[in-house]
XYZ file of C-alpha atoms in Angstrom:
529
model
C -4.652 -14.536 -6.303
C -3.060 -15.056 -2.878
C 0.485 -14.620 -4.175
C -0.481 -11.512 -6.150
C -2.124 -9.962 -3.096
C 0.890 -10.734 -0.913
C 3.262 -9.266 -3.498
C 1.187 -6.111 -3.722
C 1.248 -5.812 0.070
C -2.491 -6.001 0.709
C -3.631 -8.183 3.572
C -5.445 -11.308 2.411
C -7.936 -10.648 5.232
C -8.795 -7.217 3.759
C -9.239 -8.681 0.281
C -11.374 -11.572 1.546
C -13.646 -9.182 3.481
C -14.056 -7.006 0.390
C -14.746 -10.005 -1.864
C -17.136 -11.446 0.748
C -19.142 -8.214 0.825
C -19.371 -8.242 -2.973
C -20.625 -11.835 -2.976
C -23.119 -11.087 -0.189
C -24.520 -7.999 -1.944
C -24.804 -9.827 -5.256
C -26.651 -12.793 -3.745
C -28.871 -10.680 -1.479
C -30.071 -8.344 -4.230
C -30.445 -11.229 -6.657
C -32.932 -12.802 -4.224
C -34.637 -9.437 -3.637
C -35.598 -9.260 -7.312
C -35.932 -12.982 -8.060
C -38.182 -14.176 -5.204
C -40.675 -11.631 -3.738
C -44.114 -11.212 -5.352
C -43.489 -7.463 -5.745
C -41.510 -8.147 -8.939
C -43.554 -11.164 -10.085
C -44.980 -9.408 -13.145
C -41.663 -7.689 -13.911
C -40.098 -11.150 -14.024
C -42.824 -12.306 -16.421
C -41.610 -9.652 -18.852
C -37.854 -9.863 -18.213
C -37.197 -13.288 -16.728
C -33.955 -13.910 -14.762
C -32.276 -10.983 -16.522
C -34.044 -8.659 -14.062
C -32.215 -10.085 -11.045
C -28.979 -10.440 -13.054
C -29.111 -6.711 -13.807
C -30.023 -5.516 -10.312
C -27.550 -7.667 -8.335
C -24.421 -6.234 -10.034
C -25.985 -2.765 -9.768
C -25.847 -3.112 -5.967
C -22.217 -4.231 -6.177
C -21.483 -1.261 -8.457
C -22.904 1.100 -5.834
C -20.711 -0.497 -3.173
C -17.513 -0.383 -5.221
C -18.153 3.119 -6.553
C -18.451 4.151 -2.903
C -14.954 2.715 -2.313
C -13.156 3.770 -5.497
C -12.573 7.409 -4.484
C -11.423 6.785 -0.914
C -7.968 5.318 -1.769
C -7.108 8.439 -3.801
C -8.016 10.885 -1.022
C -4.340 11.137 -0.164
C -4.703 13.945 2.386
C -7.283 11.887 4.300
C -5.040 8.817 4.193
C -2.052 10.880 5.288
C -4.069 12.214 8.236
C -5.152 8.695 9.246
C -1.639 7.365 8.810
C -0.187 10.073 11.024
C -2.744 9.470 13.764
C -1.512 6.660 16.005
C -4.835 6.818 17.853
C -6.683 5.852 14.659
C -4.266 3.438 13.054
C -1.937 0.753 14.307
C 1.228 -0.050 12.373
C -0.524 -2.937 10.635
C -3.417 -0.734 9.530
C -0.997 1.954 8.300
C 0.711 -0.676 6.156
C -2.629 -1.322 4.450
C -3.122 2.415 3.876
C 0.213 2.416 2.026
C -1.332 0.006 -0.501
C -4.119 2.428 -1.394
C -3.444 2.386 -5.147
C -3.374 -1.420 -5.227
C -6.828 -1.478 -3.644
C -7.974 1.298 -5.995
C -7.017 -0.855 -9.012
C -8.738 -3.952 -7.597
C -11.953 -2.006 -6.985
C -11.738 -0.598 -10.518
C -11.544 -4.103 -12.029
C -14.506 -5.166 -9.893
C -16.474 -2.173 -11.214
C -15.585 -3.242 -14.761
C -16.776 -6.802 -14.077
C -20.137 -5.757 -12.610
C -20.613 -3.150 -15.341
C -20.239 -5.897 -17.956
C -22.773 -8.167 -16.192
C -25.185 -5.272 -15.615
C -24.953 -4.107 -19.241
C -25.403 -7.552 -20.797
C -28.410 -8.288 -18.558
C -30.028 -4.973 -19.485
C -29.501 -5.634 -23.195
C -31.744 -8.675 -22.754
C -34.167 -6.642 -20.625
C -34.515 -3.971 -23.311
C -34.973 -6.531 -26.078
C -37.666 -8.391 -24.160
C -39.428 -5.192 -23.065
C -39.615 -3.987 -26.673
C -40.711 -7.425 -27.866
C -43.459 -7.641 -25.221
C -44.803 -4.240 -26.264
C -45.317 -5.291 -29.888
C -46.333 -8.875 -29.088
C -49.701 -10.182 -30.304
C -52.544 -9.625 -27.865
C -53.817 -12.450 -25.741
C -50.689 -13.263 -23.795
C -49.853 -12.233 -20.232
C -46.786 -10.303 -21.456
C -48.923 -8.368 -23.944
C -51.541 -7.518 -21.289
C -48.846 -6.362 -18.854
C -47.212 -4.232 -21.563
C -50.552 -2.549 -22.374
C -51.082 -1.470 -18.755
C -50.728 2.293 -18.537
C -52.366 2.964 -21.892
C -55.660 3.758 -20.140
C -56.429 6.280 -17.370
C -56.050 5.117 -13.747
C -53.544 2.468 -14.824
C -49.818 2.460 -14.071
C -47.356 0.765 -16.384
C -44.886 -2.026 -15.641
C -43.213 -2.064 -19.052
C -41.206 1.168 -19.288
C -41.120 1.009 -23.110
C -44.249 2.815 -24.358
C -43.713 2.934 -28.138
C -45.024 0.399 -30.647
C -41.774 0.086 -32.577
C -40.089 -3.317 -32.629
C -36.439 -4.316 -32.489
C -33.785 -3.320 -33.426
C -35.037 0.265 -33.819
C -36.889 0.057 -30.502
C -33.742 -1.020 -28.667
C -31.746 1.872 -30.150
C -34.590 4.242 -29.239
C -34.295 3.141 -25.576
C -30.502 3.446 -25.602
C -30.406 7.010 -26.913
C -33.632 8.683 -25.777
C -34.289 7.262 -22.310
C -32.298 8.754 -19.423
C -31.208 5.317 -18.191
C -30.106 4.255 -21.675
C -28.232 7.447 -22.548
C -26.427 7.722 -19.197
C -25.639 4.012 -19.369
C -23.942 4.447 -22.749
C -21.998 7.509 -21.558
C -20.706 6.040 -18.300
C -19.802 2.739 -19.992
C -17.757 4.577 -22.639
C -16.114 6.697 -19.932
C -15.241 3.568 -17.947
C -13.756 1.857 -21.025
C -11.546 4.881 -21.745
C -10.449 5.174 -18.110
C -9.488 1.503 -17.809
C -7.800 1.099 -21.197
C -5.674 4.217 -20.649
C -4.622 3.008 -17.187
C -2.440 0.147 -18.421
C 1.230 0.258 -17.456
C 2.306 0.858 -21.068
C 0.073 3.924 -21.468
C 0.976 5.324 -18.044
C 4.709 5.107 -18.703
C 4.809 6.114 -22.364
C 1.829 8.482 -22.624
C 1.203 9.754 -19.119
C -0.794 12.738 -20.372
C -3.301 10.387 -22.036
C -3.690 8.500 -18.746
C -4.008 11.702 -16.727
C -6.630 13.385 -18.903
C -8.797 10.314 -19.524
C -8.758 9.460 -15.819
C -10.599 12.704 -15.172
C -13.558 11.323 -17.089
C -14.461 9.961 -13.650
C -16.365 13.249 -13.144
C -18.665 12.383 -16.070
C -18.827 8.791 -14.840
C -20.084 9.775 -11.376
C -22.553 12.379 -12.659
C -24.022 9.801 -15.021
C -24.023 7.166 -12.289
C -25.994 9.337 -9.854
C -28.744 10.234 -12.360
C -28.764 6.833 -14.107
C -31.643 5.507 -12.008
C -33.704 8.718 -11.974
C -35.889 7.420 -14.829
C -37.146 4.565 -12.583
C -37.462 2.072 -15.426
C -37.312 -0.926 -13.060
C -40.839 -1.115 -11.695
C -42.557 -3.329 -9.152
C -46.068 -3.787 -7.828
C -47.016 -1.372 -5.050
C -47.672 -2.613 -1.521
C -51.275 -1.374 -1.703
C -51.853 -3.313 -4.902
C -50.259 -6.463 -3.466
C -52.712 -6.369 -0.578
C -55.679 -6.836 -2.975
C -54.000 -8.439 -5.988
C -51.872 -11.527 -5.266
C -49.870 -12.014 -8.491
C -49.105 -15.676 -7.786
C -52.868 -16.365 -7.935
C -54.219 -13.627 -10.169
C -51.830 -14.146 -13.092
C -53.889 -17.217 -14.122
C -56.961 -15.027 -14.780
C -55.279 -12.055 -16.421
C -58.036 -11.756 -19.042
C -60.595 -10.949 -16.306
C -58.620 -8.360 -14.345
C -60.769 -5.448 -13.198
C -64.067 -7.194 -13.752
C -66.640 -7.871 -11.040
C -65.494 -10.533 -8.608
C -62.100 -10.825 -10.260
C -58.659 -9.505 -9.297
C -58.289 -5.733 -9.646
C -55.797 -4.361 -12.178
C -52.311 -4.349 -10.543
C -50.645 -1.007 -9.931
C -46.909 -0.391 -10.293
C -44.293 2.141 -9.222
C -40.639 2.674 -10.126
C -37.764 2.014 -7.743
C -36.412 5.295 -6.339
C -32.754 6.006 -7.272
C -30.394 4.697 -4.581
C -26.891 5.266 -5.979
C -26.557 8.789 -4.590
C -26.959 7.449 -1.045
C -23.901 5.221 -1.576
C -21.577 7.745 -3.202
C -22.512 11.146 -1.746
C -20.196 10.682 1.272
C -17.062 9.711 -0.711
C -17.848 12.385 -3.322
C -17.977 15.030 -0.575
C -14.685 13.787 0.918
C -13.058 13.843 -2.509
C -14.341 17.384 -3.138
C -12.750 18.454 0.171
C -9.582 16.660 -0.924
C -9.432 18.656 -4.162
C -10.068 21.912 -2.308
C -7.170 21.156 0.055
C -4.946 20.355 -2.939
C -5.947 23.628 -4.629
C -5.220 25.614 -1.461
C -1.806 23.995 -1.130
C -1.015 24.588 -4.793
C -1.473 28.349 -4.260
C 1.214 28.499 -1.555
C 4.523 29.934 -2.711
C 7.390 27.532 -3.385
C 10.924 28.812 -4.057
C 13.509 26.760 -5.950
C 16.777 27.555 -4.165
C 19.088 25.297 -6.146
C 19.103 23.036 -9.213
C 21.807 20.364 -9.365
C 22.473 18.328 -12.513
C 23.486 14.763 -11.640
C 24.713 12.040 -13.985
C 22.385 9.501 -15.544
C 19.840 12.118 -16.729
C 18.899 13.120 -13.192
C 18.361 16.593 -11.733
C 17.941 17.596 -8.104
C 15.557 20.402 -7.132
C 16.123 21.988 -3.723
C 13.118 24.015 -2.599
C 11.689 25.969 0.331
C 8.066 26.520 1.353
C 6.710 28.297 4.412
C 5.423 25.863 7.042
C 6.610 22.773 5.167
C 7.215 19.821 7.502
C 8.223 16.330 6.422
C 9.213 12.901 7.696
C 11.681 10.495 6.165
C 10.666 8.684 3.004
C 7.603 10.821 2.337
C 6.622 11.994 -1.137
C 5.095 15.105 -2.685
C 3.151 15.923 -5.844
C 4.723 18.560 -8.063
C 3.169 20.769 -10.746
C 5.157 23.045 -13.046
C 2.724 25.409 -14.834
C 5.418 26.273 -17.378
C 5.282 22.627 -18.521
C 1.602 21.821 -17.882
C -1.037 23.779 -16.000
C -2.929 20.655 -14.917
C -0.527 17.752 -14.451
C 0.730 16.688 -11.014
C 3.516 14.118 -10.672
C 4.669 12.276 -7.505
C 8.293 12.409 -6.336
C 9.946 10.984 -3.242
C 11.635 13.524 -0.973
C 15.389 12.951 -0.848
C 16.171 15.504 1.850
C 16.113 14.866 5.601
C 13.660 16.580 7.989
C 16.682 18.114 9.759
C 17.739 20.080 6.654
C 16.498 23.623 6.021
C 15.185 22.757 2.548
C 13.369 19.873 0.889
C 14.559 18.232 -2.300
C 13.536 15.772 -4.998
C 15.536 13.924 -7.638
C 13.933 13.804 -11.083
C 15.058 11.357 -13.727
C 14.420 12.577 -17.284
C 12.294 9.809 -18.824
C 9.304 11.458 -20.528
C 7.776 14.609 -22.010
C 6.916 16.199 -18.672
C 10.313 15.579 -17.045
C 12.015 16.740 -20.268
C 9.944 19.931 -20.098
C 10.926 20.479 -16.456
C 14.583 19.889 -17.359
C 14.414 22.600 -20.034
C 12.314 24.993 -17.910
C 15.004 24.888 -15.203
C 17.624 25.834 -17.791
C 19.461 22.525 -17.505
C 19.757 22.350 -21.307
C 21.876 25.533 -21.305
C 25.583 25.766 -20.596
C 25.553 29.150 -18.826
C 24.615 29.702 -15.171
C 20.867 30.129 -14.636
C 19.697 33.063 -12.495
C 17.340 32.113 -9.642
C 14.616 34.533 -10.780
C 14.493 32.788 -14.148
C 13.630 29.428 -12.610
C 10.020 28.286 -13.195
C 7.215 28.499 -10.648
C 6.516 25.234 -8.859
C 3.393 24.101 -6.969
C 3.733 21.402 -4.304
C 1.074 19.226 -2.672
C 2.116 17.164 0.317
C 4.035 15.654 1.938
C 2.312 12.279 2.141
C 3.293 9.268 4.240
C 4.877 5.968 3.275
C 6.069 2.889 5.135
C 9.584 4.385 5.295
C 8.374 6.564 8.177
C 8.402 3.464 10.398
C 12.172 3.007 10.079
C 12.769 4.482 13.555
C 10.337 2.044 15.191
C 12.761 -0.901 14.918
C 16.232 -1.740 16.181
C 17.254 -3.396 12.906
C 16.072 -2.381 9.447
C 16.728 -3.677 5.953
C 16.473 -1.204 3.091
C 16.306 -2.420 -0.516
C 16.256 -0.106 -3.532
C 16.710 -0.490 -7.283
C 17.883 2.230 -9.668
C 16.132 5.577 -9.138
C 13.891 3.730 -6.637
C 16.647 4.332 -4.092
C 15.473 7.927 -3.566
C 13.458 7.282 -0.361
C 16.596 5.966 1.329
C 18.526 9.178 0.680
C 16.113 10.839 3.101
C 16.206 7.883 5.504
C 20.003 7.618 5.637
C 20.494 11.371 6.015
C 17.961 11.600 8.845
C 19.311 8.508 10.601
C 22.784 9.959 10.579
C 21.624 13.374 11.850
C 19.836 11.662 14.738
C 22.798 9.382 15.423
C 25.226 12.306 15.569
C 23.081 14.466 17.839
C 21.178 12.025 20.087
C 22.515 8.498 19.639
C 21.464 7.329 23.137
C 17.743 7.862 22.445
C 17.876 6.369 18.951
C 16.153 2.978 18.951
C 17.665 2.082 15.566
C 20.975 0.220 16.067
C 21.708 -1.408 12.713
C 20.936 -0.710 9.030
C 21.367 -3.175 6.171
C 21.244 -1.338 2.875
C 20.991 -3.045 -0.545
C 21.092 -1.160 -3.821
C 20.736 -2.827 -7.215
C 21.585 -0.953 -10.420
C 21.687 -2.003 -14.060
C 24.083 0.755 -15.161
C 27.240 2.185 -13.546
C 26.092 5.796 -14.150
C 23.161 5.307 -11.793
C 25.551 5.024 -8.855
C 27.140 8.413 -9.295
C 24.649 10.830 -7.706
C 23.880 8.623 -4.679
C 27.459 7.422 -4.071
C 28.405 10.916 -2.818
C 26.011 10.521 0.111
C 27.326 7.033 0.928
C 30.931 8.284 0.794
C 30.057 11.052 3.264
C 28.321 8.610 5.635
C 31.195 6.132 5.358
C 33.777 8.787 6.258
C 31.753 10.101 9.214
C 31.140 6.598 10.598
C 34.859 5.845 10.495
C 35.585 9.102 12.316
C 33.230 8.001 15.106
C 34.598 4.439 15.122
C 31.182 2.998 14.314
C 31.582 1.584 10.832
C 29.228 -1.286 11.765
C 26.184 0.960 12.133
C 25.535 0.918 8.370
C 26.189 -2.224 6.357
C 25.662 -1.631 2.649
C 25.822 -3.892 -0.387
C 25.770 -2.421 -3.880
C 25.040 -4.707 -6.806
C 25.722 -4.037 -10.475
C 23.351 -6.171 -12.532
C 24.503 -5.150 -16.034
C 27.946 -4.690 -17.649
C 29.821 -5.349 -20.890
C 33.132 -7.139 -21.527
C 35.311 -3.995 -21.509
C 33.829 -2.905 -18.170
C 34.415 -6.376 -16.712
C 38.104 -6.226 -17.727
C 38.431 -2.771 -16.135
C 36.822 -4.007 -12.898
C 39.208 -6.964 -12.665
C 42.317 -4.789 -13.204
C 41.363 -2.362 -10.419
C 39.756 -4.840 -8.019
C 42.686 -4.808 -5.563
C 42.635 -1.034 -5.080
C 41.625 0.302 -1.680
C 38.487 2.010 -2.957
C 35.911 0.642 -5.359
C 36.499 1.658 -8.966
C 32.796 2.439 -9.560
C 31.538 4.126 -6.379
C 34.745 5.289 -4.688
C 33.604 3.516 -1.515
C 35.732 1.148 0.546
C 32.956 -1.445 0.268
C 33.426 -3.194 -3.065
C 30.606 -3.340 -5.609
C 29.140 -6.820 -6.097
C 28.174 -8.156 -9.503
C 24.951 -9.918 -10.419
C 21.936 -10.189 -8.135
C 21.843 -10.976 -4.414
C 20.843 -14.433 -3.235
C 18.012 -13.213 -1.066
C 17.471 -16.507 0.718
C 21.079 -16.470 1.940
C 20.904 -12.764 2.812
C 17.764 -13.237 4.925
C 19.224 -16.262 6.699
C 22.464 -14.406 7.486
C 20.697 -11.345 8.897
C 18.225 -13.475 10.846
C 21.143 -15.446 12.325
C 22.833 -12.231 13.479
C 19.638 -10.887 15.044
C 17.698 -13.738 16.696
C 14.034 -13.008 17.331
């Protein structure tokens, strides 16, 4: 668990606090329903399953309160950009919002399973108690409410036994029906969120994820039926269940214990989730407002390795290095939004993204932009684009350090296009006030074609650094991790040439994977402290 958390970037302290709160809530609410006399008679009917159903319900409320917050990206972007609210360490945790979102989702799945299994036993025992032979305490408790001036403790009021009685509860009671619906919605959301589905069938993931609306509606009204019932405070004052249960056959008679009165627990879930639901509603309104703002595609560039570059302009658009945006192309899909890292620098008069063609949506965008045609595409024929963002990432902190190490793999190098461009603009125009003094850049690629679109930028930076006699400012290492025998022979023949045969750079391409332990030691040795 510790290694996984560290790899995902979440602080172990944050995870331990979250897990600790889950354990505390589970134990606290378990005791609330398992110990006090208020639920003494409810426990007679349901046993320990009562507490085992209510404890995970409290944890579900807590985690459903959290699940929406990590996907309120405008809120997170605001917090991240506010130095008064967030230190650098806190901002790093905000960058791991989706990791936390997934962890909370798995916790919801766990507590849903416990809650559901416990209630299956509760329903079975409630139905069984209702049709049980008279003369037992469970039968007497189940008959309460049949006469005037009595209140019931057993929510099941029919005289139909299992399994029909259990199915009747599941599909006619509000708690049962909403429970079935939200459980099915949760199963669909989680199963369609696996990496395989997201990458191969993104539309399935996207559409099923929006079942969360049904999930939250069902969750809020799930407890409105008040099927979990306890003895009222007024009744407890004159009827002590720990004493009176022994004489249940004489309840209500002269000199005996009065008949106990019961009331249902008021629904509590809405108090937990109304705040996050309101914030998320505001989030969606902000996204809708942004999506209505006009975006103009000024240029479409076709790069090698199935990659296109979209250069765009939008009134009032401001960005920082390494940020990302969400893009919607109504000509491809009227609902789908996809995230892309900005590859332009804040100093440029446009913003750009690089899109690798890897699925149905990107293929549709490729065709909508006319990239499948040989002739020149007129600007007015280009599709309409909606943009939401930009949103922050850890790359924004690059200017806070004197020495930085940038590592990218394949198309994952896109954030560093923005970083390197912006760094060089700042270096050329105001080098004295630039805190950043040294950049170590590592790029790993499996295929030689992947180098082609990004190598142009590196060639430009290399030439400009040599002109200014500061070739040491940027140290870059490019690694090719995949090649065949014919390529290897070609590399060997041209290895002695002044420029690299793959990238055209003076720095030669390295083959295989970097030895990170040696790389870290070397850099640490050159920059003590």
